[in-house]
Short mmCIF file of N, CA and C in Angstrom, two decimals:
data_model
loop_
_atom_site.label_atom_id
_atom_site.label_comp_id
_atom_site.label_asym_id
_atom_site.label_seq_id
_atom_site.Cartn_x
_atom_site.Cartn_y
_atom_site.Cartn_z
N MET A 1 35.19 -59.14 -217.01
CA MET A 1 34.10 -58.99 -216.38
C MET A 1 33.92 -57.49 -216.07
N LYS A 2 34.82 -56.68 -215.02
CA LYS A 2 34.32 -55.21 -214.62
C LYS A 2 35.09 -54.69 -215.57
N LYS A 3 35.70 -54.61 -216.71
CA LYS A 3 35.46 -53.79 -217.81
C LYS A 3 34.13 -53.54 -218.49
N LEU A 4 33.37 -54.84 -218.59
CA LEU A 4 32.57 -54.43 -219.34
C LEU A 4 31.47 -54.40 -218.47
N LEU A 5 31.22 -54.16 -217.22
CA LEU A 5 30.16 -53.54 -216.22
C LEU A 5 30.68 -52.09 -216.35
N VAL A 6 31.64 -51.69 -216.51
CA VAL A 6 32.31 -50.12 -216.51
C VAL A 6 31.45 -49.51 -217.73
N SER A 7 32.14 -50.07 -218.89
CA SER A 7 31.57 -49.84 -219.69
C SER A 7 29.85 -49.75 -220.51
N ILE A 8 29.23 -50.82 -219.99
CA ILE A 8 27.86 -50.75 -219.88
C ILE A 8 27.36 -49.44 -218.66
N ALA A 9 28.00 -49.32 -217.62
CA ALA A 9 27.84 -48.21 -216.91
C ALA A 9 27.81 -46.70 -217.53
N MET A 10 29.16 -46.56 -218.37
CA MET A 10 29.16 -45.31 -219.15
C MET A 10 28.27 -45.39 -220.30
N ILE A 11 27.93 -46.22 -220.80
CA ILE A 11 26.97 -46.10 -222.15
C ILE A 11 25.66 -45.60 -221.49
N PHE A 12 25.32 -46.51 -220.49
CA PHE A 12 24.10 -45.65 -219.56
C PHE A 12 24.01 -44.37 -219.55
N LEU A 13 25.64 -43.90 -218.45
CA LEU A 13 25.18 -42.59 -218.19
C LEU A 13 25.04 -41.71 -219.55
N VAL A 14 25.98 -42.18 -220.54
CA VAL A 14 25.79 -40.79 -221.54
C VAL A 14 24.49 -40.81 -222.16
N SER A 15 23.87 -42.31 -222.63
CA SER A 15 22.29 -42.13 -223.01
C SER A 15 21.40 -41.50 -222.07
N LEU A 16 21.64 -41.39 -220.84
CA LEU A 16 20.63 -41.14 -219.99
C LEU A 16 20.96 -39.17 -220.15
N GLY A 17 22.22 -39.07 -220.72
CA GLY A 17 22.52 -37.75 -220.66
C GLY A 17 21.80 -36.96 -221.60
N ALA A 18 21.81 -37.79 -222.73
CA ALA A 18 20.97 -37.14 -224.06
C ALA A 18 19.73 -37.36 -223.82
N PHE A 19 19.11 -38.34 -223.32
CA PHE A 19 17.92 -38.41 -223.04
C PHE A 19 17.35 -37.17 -222.40
N ALA A 20 18.27 -36.65 -221.38
CA ALA A 20 17.65 -35.41 -220.76
C ALA A 20 17.87 -34.48 -221.46
N GLN A 21 18.83 -34.32 -222.59
CA GLN A 21 18.74 -32.98 -223.33
C GLN A 21 17.71 -33.28 -223.97
N GLN A 22 17.05 -34.14 -224.93
CA GLN A 22 15.86 -34.09 -225.67
C GLN A 22 15.01 -33.61 -225.17
N GLN A 23 14.54 -33.93 -223.93
CA GLN A 23 13.37 -33.57 -223.22
C GLN A 23 13.43 -32.18 -223.25
N ARG A 24 14.40 -31.25 -222.80
CA ARG A 24 14.51 -29.88 -222.78
C ARG A 24 14.14 -29.17 -224.21
N ARG A 25 14.76 -29.72 -225.23
CA ARG A 25 14.48 -29.27 -226.55
C ARG A 25 13.18 -29.17 -226.93
N GLY A 26 12.09 -29.82 -226.51
CA GLY A 26 10.77 -29.98 -226.79
C GLY A 26 10.00 -28.61 -226.80
N GLU A 27 8.78 -28.31 -227.24
CA GLU A 27 7.84 -27.32 -226.76
C GLU A 27 7.85 -26.65 -225.73
N ARG A 28 8.30 -25.35 -225.42
CA ARG A 28 8.24 -24.46 -224.53
C ARG A 28 6.92 -24.25 -223.76
N PRO A 29 6.72 -24.17 -222.72
CA PRO A 29 5.45 -24.13 -222.13
C PRO A 29 4.75 -22.67 -222.50
N ASP A 30 3.19 -22.72 -222.57
CA ASP A 30 2.29 -21.88 -222.67
C ASP A 30 2.94 -20.57 -221.64
N PRO A 31 2.57 -19.19 -221.76
CA PRO A 31 3.02 -18.20 -221.00
C PRO A 31 2.20 -18.33 -219.70
N GLU A 32 1.13 -18.85 -219.58
CA GLU A 32 0.26 -19.37 -218.28
C GLU A 32 0.95 -20.52 -217.60
N ALA A 33 1.63 -21.44 -218.05
CA ALA A 33 2.17 -22.37 -217.40
C ALA A 33 3.55 -22.13 -216.86
N ARG A 34 4.33 -20.93 -217.64
CA ARG A 34 5.37 -20.31 -217.37
C ARG A 34 5.37 -19.32 -216.02
N ALA A 35 4.31 -18.85 -216.04
CA ALA A 35 4.13 -17.60 -215.25
C ALA A 35 3.73 -18.48 -214.02
N LYS A 36 3.12 -19.63 -213.91
CA LYS A 36 2.92 -20.27 -212.81
C LYS A 36 4.01 -21.27 -211.96
N MET A 37 5.13 -21.51 -213.03
CA MET A 37 5.97 -22.70 -212.31
C MET A 37 7.06 -21.02 -211.66
N MET A 38 7.21 -20.01 -212.66
CA MET A 38 8.04 -19.16 -211.83
C MET A 38 7.50 -18.42 -210.48
N THR A 39 6.02 -18.24 -210.49
CA THR A 39 5.65 -17.78 -209.27
C THR A 39 5.62 -19.02 -207.87
N ASP A 40 5.47 -20.02 -208.55
CA ASP A 40 5.52 -21.25 -207.54
C ASP A 40 6.60 -21.36 -206.84
N ARG A 41 8.12 -21.24 -207.77
CA ARG A 41 9.51 -20.83 -207.60
C ARG A 41 9.69 -19.89 -206.76
N MET A 42 9.45 -18.44 -206.96
CA MET A 42 9.48 -17.49 -205.76
C MET A 42 8.65 -18.07 -204.88
N ALA A 43 7.42 -18.27 -204.87
CA ALA A 43 6.44 -18.46 -203.32
C ALA A 43 7.42 -19.25 -202.47
N GLU A 44 7.82 -20.09 -202.64
CA GLU A 44 8.96 -21.70 -202.15
C GLU A 44 10.20 -20.75 -201.82
N GLU A 45 10.85 -19.99 -202.57
CA GLU A 45 12.02 -19.63 -202.25
C GLU A 45 12.11 -18.28 -201.09
N LEU A 46 10.81 -17.28 -201.57
CA LEU A 46 10.77 -16.23 -200.54
C LEU A 46 9.90 -16.42 -199.68
N GLY A 47 9.16 -17.62 -199.39
CA GLY A 47 7.89 -17.43 -198.37
C GLY A 47 6.78 -16.85 -198.64
N LEU A 48 6.28 -16.41 -200.13
CA LEU A 48 5.04 -15.86 -200.25
C LEU A 48 4.02 -15.97 -199.86
N ASN A 49 3.15 -14.97 -199.20
CA ASN A 49 1.82 -15.66 -198.70
C ASN A 49 0.79 -15.56 -200.19
N GLU A 50 -0.25 -15.94 -200.17
CA GLU A 50 -1.45 -16.10 -200.94
C GLU A 50 -1.74 -14.75 -201.82
N GLU A 51 -1.77 -13.49 -200.86
CA GLU A 51 -2.01 -12.25 -201.69
C GLU A 51 -1.05 -11.98 -202.60
N GLN A 52 0.08 -11.94 -202.01
CA GLN A 52 1.69 -11.85 -202.77
C GLN A 52 1.97 -12.50 -204.07
N LYS A 53 1.56 -14.21 -203.77
CA LYS A 53 1.63 -14.91 -204.91
C LYS A 53 0.66 -14.64 -205.89
N ALA A 54 -0.47 -14.42 -205.49
CA ALA A 54 -1.95 -13.90 -206.76
C ALA A 54 -1.39 -12.80 -207.29
N LYS A 55 -0.54 -11.82 -206.61
CA LYS A 55 0.19 -10.18 -207.56
C LYS A 55 1.02 -10.55 -208.02
N ILE A 56 2.06 -11.60 -208.00
CA ILE A 56 3.06 -11.91 -208.33
C ILE A 56 2.82 -12.76 -209.74
N LEU A 57 2.05 -13.65 -209.57
CA LEU A 57 1.15 -14.41 -210.35
C LEU A 57 0.69 -13.27 -211.77
N GLU A 58 -0.06 -12.51 -211.66
CA GLU A 58 -0.51 -11.20 -212.58
C GLU A 58 0.60 -10.76 -213.11
N ILE A 59 1.56 -10.41 -212.55
CA ILE A 59 2.70 -9.59 -212.96
C ILE A 59 3.74 -10.72 -214.12
N ASN A 60 3.81 -11.82 -213.60
CA ASN A 60 4.40 -12.95 -214.41
C ASN A 60 3.75 -13.24 -215.64
N LEU A 61 2.85 -13.35 -215.50
CA LEU A 61 1.85 -13.40 -216.60
C LEU A 61 1.50 -12.65 -217.63
N ALA A 62 1.32 -11.06 -217.24
CA ALA A 62 1.57 -10.33 -218.09
C ALA A 62 2.62 -10.47 -219.11
N ASN A 63 3.98 -10.54 -218.30
CA ASN A 63 5.23 -10.14 -219.07
C ASN A 63 5.68 -11.19 -219.59
N ALA A 64 5.07 -12.82 -219.34
CA ALA A 64 5.12 -13.69 -220.24
C ALA A 64 4.67 -13.65 -221.55
N GLN A 65 3.54 -13.00 -221.19
CA GLN A 65 2.68 -12.63 -222.81
C GLN A 65 3.46 -11.88 -223.44
N LYS A 66 3.92 -10.83 -223.00
CA LYS A 66 4.68 -9.65 -223.73
C LYS A 66 6.13 -10.49 -224.40
N ARG A 67 6.46 -11.29 -223.63
CA ARG A 67 8.18 -11.96 -224.20
C ARG A 67 7.36 -12.62 -225.60
N LYS A 68 6.43 -13.67 -225.02
CA LYS A 68 5.93 -14.32 -226.01
C LYS A 68 5.54 -13.42 -227.48
N ALA A 69 4.83 -12.54 -227.29
CA ALA A 69 4.44 -11.71 -228.55
C ALA A 69 5.61 -11.10 -229.21
N ALA A 70 6.78 -10.61 -228.62
CA ALA A 70 7.78 -10.01 -228.62
C ALA A 70 8.69 -11.52 -229.63
N MET A 71 8.88 -12.37 -229.19
CA MET A 71 9.56 -13.48 -229.91
C MET A 71 8.77 -14.05 -231.06
N GLU A 72 7.55 -13.95 -231.10
CA GLU A 72 6.69 -14.56 -232.20
C GLU A 72 7.07 -13.24 -233.47
N SER A 73 6.85 -11.95 -232.69
CA SER A 73 7.20 -10.65 -233.77
C SER A 73 8.76 -10.68 -234.39
N GLN A 74 9.69 -11.01 -233.54
CA GLN A 74 11.03 -11.15 -234.15
C GLN A 74 10.94 -12.69 -235.03
N ARG A 75 10.34 -13.28 -234.80
CA ARG A 75 10.63 -14.45 -235.57
C ARG A 75 9.80 -14.36 -236.99
N ALA A 76 8.90 -13.23 -237.05
CA ALA A 76 8.13 -13.18 -237.93
C ALA A 76 9.16 -12.00 -238.88
N ASP A 77 9.56 -11.06 -238.39
CA ASP A 77 10.56 -10.04 -238.77
C ASP A 77 11.99 -10.91 -239.62
N ARG A 78 12.37 -11.97 -239.12
CA ARG A 78 13.28 -12.34 -239.24
C ARG A 78 13.14 -13.49 -240.65
N GLU A 79 11.88 -14.24 -240.84
CA GLU A 79 11.34 -14.68 -242.09
C GLU A 79 11.12 -13.57 -243.17
N ALA A 80 10.39 -12.17 -242.74
CA ALA A 80 10.36 -11.26 -243.97
C ALA A 80 11.67 -10.76 -244.32
N LEU A 81 12.80 -10.64 -243.44
CA LEU A 81 14.35 -10.42 -244.12
C LEU A 81 14.77 -11.75 -244.87
N LYS A 82 14.42 -12.78 -244.57
CA LYS A 82 14.87 -14.28 -245.17
C LYS A 82 14.26 -14.07 -246.51
N GLU A 83 12.87 -13.35 -246.80
CA GLU A 83 12.39 -13.58 -248.16
C GLU A 83 12.69 -12.32 -248.96
N GLU A 84 13.30 -11.05 -248.33
CA GLU A 84 13.89 -10.17 -249.00
C GLU A 84 14.97 -10.29 -249.64
N MET A 85 15.82 -10.96 -248.70
CA MET A 85 17.36 -11.26 -249.26
C MET A 85 17.31 -12.66 -250.03
N LYS A 86 16.24 -13.37 -250.43
CA LYS A 86 16.07 -13.99 -251.66
C LYS A 86 15.96 -13.62 -252.56
N LYS A 87 14.83 -12.58 -252.89
CA LYS A 87 14.17 -11.58 -253.79
C LYS A 87 15.66 -10.85 -254.31
N GLN A 88 16.41 -10.62 -253.40
CA GLN A 88 17.65 -9.57 -253.55
C GLN A 88 18.57 -10.50 -254.54
N ASP A 89 18.84 -11.71 -254.28
CA ASP A 89 19.75 -12.37 -254.75
C ASP A 89 19.05 -12.86 -255.90
N GLU A 90 17.92 -13.21 -256.34
CA GLU A 90 17.19 -13.31 -257.56
C GLU A 90 17.63 -12.55 -258.38
N GLN A 91 17.14 -11.39 -258.10
CA GLN A 91 17.46 -10.19 -258.95
C GLN A 91 18.84 -9.82 -259.43
N ILE A 92 19.85 -10.18 -258.30
CA ILE A 92 21.27 -10.03 -258.54
C ILE A 92 21.59 -11.12 -259.88
N LYS A 93 21.10 -12.28 -259.41
CA LYS A 93 21.47 -13.37 -260.41
C LYS A 93 20.94 -13.07 -262.02
N GLU A 94 19.76 -12.73 -261.84
CA GLU A 94 19.52 -12.11 -263.21
C GLU A 94 20.08 -11.47 -263.92
N VAL A 95 21.02 -10.30 -263.39
CA VAL A 95 22.13 -9.64 -263.83
C VAL A 95 23.47 -10.19 -264.35
N LEU A 96 23.53 -11.24 -263.50
CA LEU A 96 25.09 -11.52 -263.56
C LEU A 96 25.31 -12.67 -265.15
N THR A 97 26.09 -13.16 -265.51
CA THR A 97 26.29 -13.83 -266.35
C THR A 97 26.31 -15.26 -265.65
N GLU A 98 26.39 -16.26 -266.54
CA GLU A 98 26.80 -17.69 -266.40
C GLU A 98 27.76 -17.88 -265.17
N GLU A 99 28.80 -17.47 -265.89
CA GLU A 99 30.26 -17.58 -265.20
C GLU A 99 30.03 -16.83 -263.97
N GLN A 100 29.59 -15.48 -264.08
CA GLN A 100 29.55 -14.70 -262.79
C GLN A 100 28.84 -15.27 -261.65
N ARG A 101 27.60 -15.67 -261.94
CA ARG A 101 26.72 -16.56 -261.12
C ARG A 101 27.46 -17.73 -260.25
N LYS A 102 28.41 -18.29 -260.65
CA LYS A 102 29.20 -19.50 -260.15
C LYS A 102 29.93 -18.63 -259.27
N LYS A 103 30.50 -17.93 -259.90
CA LYS A 103 31.37 -16.79 -258.95
C LYS A 103 31.03 -16.35 -257.70
N TRP A 104 29.50 -15.83 -258.12
CA TRP A 104 28.91 -15.11 -256.87
C TRP A 104 28.73 -16.41 -255.66
N GLU A 105 28.11 -17.31 -256.36
CA GLU A 105 27.95 -18.37 -255.41
C GLU A 105 29.00 -18.78 -254.19
N GLU A 106 30.17 -19.01 -255.18
CA GLU A 106 31.64 -19.52 -255.05
C GLU A 106 31.51 -18.41 -253.59
N LEU A 107 31.72 -17.04 -253.71
CA LEU A 107 31.98 -16.27 -252.94
C LEU A 107 30.88 -15.78 -251.71
N LYS A 108 29.73 -16.23 -251.96
CA LYS A 108 28.94 -16.32 -250.85
C LYS A 108 29.00 -17.93 -249.67
N GLU A 109 29.46 -18.84 -250.42
CA GLU A 109 29.70 -19.88 -249.51
C GLU A 109 30.97 -19.57 -248.94
N THR A 110 31.99 -19.07 -249.67
CA THR A 110 33.49 -18.69 -248.79
C THR A 110 32.82 -17.77 -247.44
N ARG A 111 32.11 -16.82 -247.71
CA ARG A 111 31.53 -15.96 -246.52
C ARG A 111 30.85 -16.68 -245.49
N ARG A 112 29.91 -17.57 -245.81
CA ARG A 112 29.33 -18.46 -244.73
C ARG A 112 30.19 -19.42 -244.28
N SER A 113 31.19 -20.10 -244.69
CA SER A 113 31.94 -20.51 -244.29
C SER A 113 33.00 -20.03 -242.87
N ARG A 114 33.21 -18.69 -243.36
CA ARG A 114 33.96 -17.90 -242.36
C ARG A 114 33.20 -17.69 -240.98
N GLY A 115 32.14 -17.71 -241.06
CA GLY A 115 31.34 -17.43 -239.88
C GLY A 115 31.01 -15.98 -239.83
N PRO A 116 30.68 -15.39 -238.69
CA PRO A 116 30.28 -14.39 -238.24
C PRO A 116 31.20 -13.29 -238.27
N LYS A 117 32.31 -13.58 -237.54
CA LYS A 117 33.39 -12.61 -237.53
C LYS A 117 34.45 -12.35 -238.91
N GLY A 118 33.99 -13.30 -239.98
CA GLY A 118 34.81 -12.97 -241.01
C GLY A 118 36.05 -13.89 -241.13
N GLY A 119 36.21 -14.59 -240.38
CA GLY A 119 37.63 -15.30 -240.49
C GLY A 119 38.70 -14.83 -239.38
N GLN A 120 39.56 -15.53 -239.43
CA GLN A 120 41.01 -14.81 -238.15
C GLN A 120 42.07 -14.82 -239.07
N ILE A 121 42.93 -13.58 -238.81
CA ILE A 121 44.23 -13.27 -239.56
C ILE A 121 45.11 -13.98 -238.34
N GLU A 122 46.29 -15.04 -238.90
CA GLU A 122 47.01 -15.46 -238.35
C GLU A 122 48.07 -14.75 -238.21
N ASP A 123 48.18 -13.79 -239.40
CA ASP A 123 50.05 -13.24 -239.24
C ASP A 123 49.52 -11.34 -238.63
N ARG A 124 50.38 -11.57 -237.79
CA ARG A 124 50.50 -9.89 -237.34
C ARG A 124 50.36 -9.19 -238.26
N GLU A 125 51.49 -9.43 -239.26
CA GLU A 125 51.58 -8.23 -240.13
C GLU A 125 50.64 -7.71 -241.15
N GLU A 126 49.73 -9.24 -241.25
CA GLU A 126 48.77 -9.13 -242.42
C GLU A 126 47.75 -8.08 -241.55
N PHE A 127 47.71 -8.32 -240.29
CA PHE A 127 46.45 -7.77 -239.43
C PHE A 127 46.91 -5.63 -239.36
N ARG A 128 47.80 -5.54 -239.32
CA ARG A 128 48.55 -4.24 -239.20
C ARG A 128 48.17 -3.72 -240.73
N LYS A 129 48.42 -4.65 -241.75
CA LYS A 129 48.21 -4.02 -243.12
C LYS A 129 46.97 -3.61 -243.36
N ARG A 130 46.15 -4.54 -242.81
CA ARG A 130 44.80 -4.10 -243.11
C ARG A 130 44.29 -3.29 -242.31
N ARG A 131 44.71 -3.22 -241.06
CA ARG A 131 44.15 -2.00 -240.29
C ARG A 131 44.79 -0.73 -240.46
N GLY A 132 46.09 -0.89 -241.38
CA GLY A 132 46.58 0.31 -241.85
C GLY A 132 47.55 1.31 -240.70
N GLY A 133 48.00 0.58 -239.97
CA GLY A 133 49.02 1.16 -239.07
C GLY A 133 49.75 0.20 -238.22
N ASN A 134 50.39 0.94 -237.54
CA ASN A 134 50.96 -0.19 -236.06
C ASN A 134 50.04 -0.52 -235.20
N LEU A 135 50.07 -1.40 -234.49
CA LEU A 135 49.63 -1.86 -233.53
C LEU A 135 50.30 -2.46 -232.54
#
């Protein structure tokens, strides 16, 4: 009976943590709401008067709007870059033979699976050879 209660409590705690994480992944508040929350937190922690609070709200709002615009610009740039990369890939595939295309796809998949750093070199000697010297 005791084990059952402990098990139920553990399941409850794990599910509660998962639920809390899902809540955070939702939509981000708009710049006005973010600026207001930040200003309210500063007012509480720093003991701001109403005049200070109003000025800081203006500053926070302006910066929140700039950040949102910058994020949207970056998102658009990323999408444009993805499209350019797709076009490049299609142009390359037009030049290659069927066998070369298959090999090209395999090479791309290998690179993707290695991650951003290109994989780890386990052997110190191999590392030295690649670097061209003794380290």
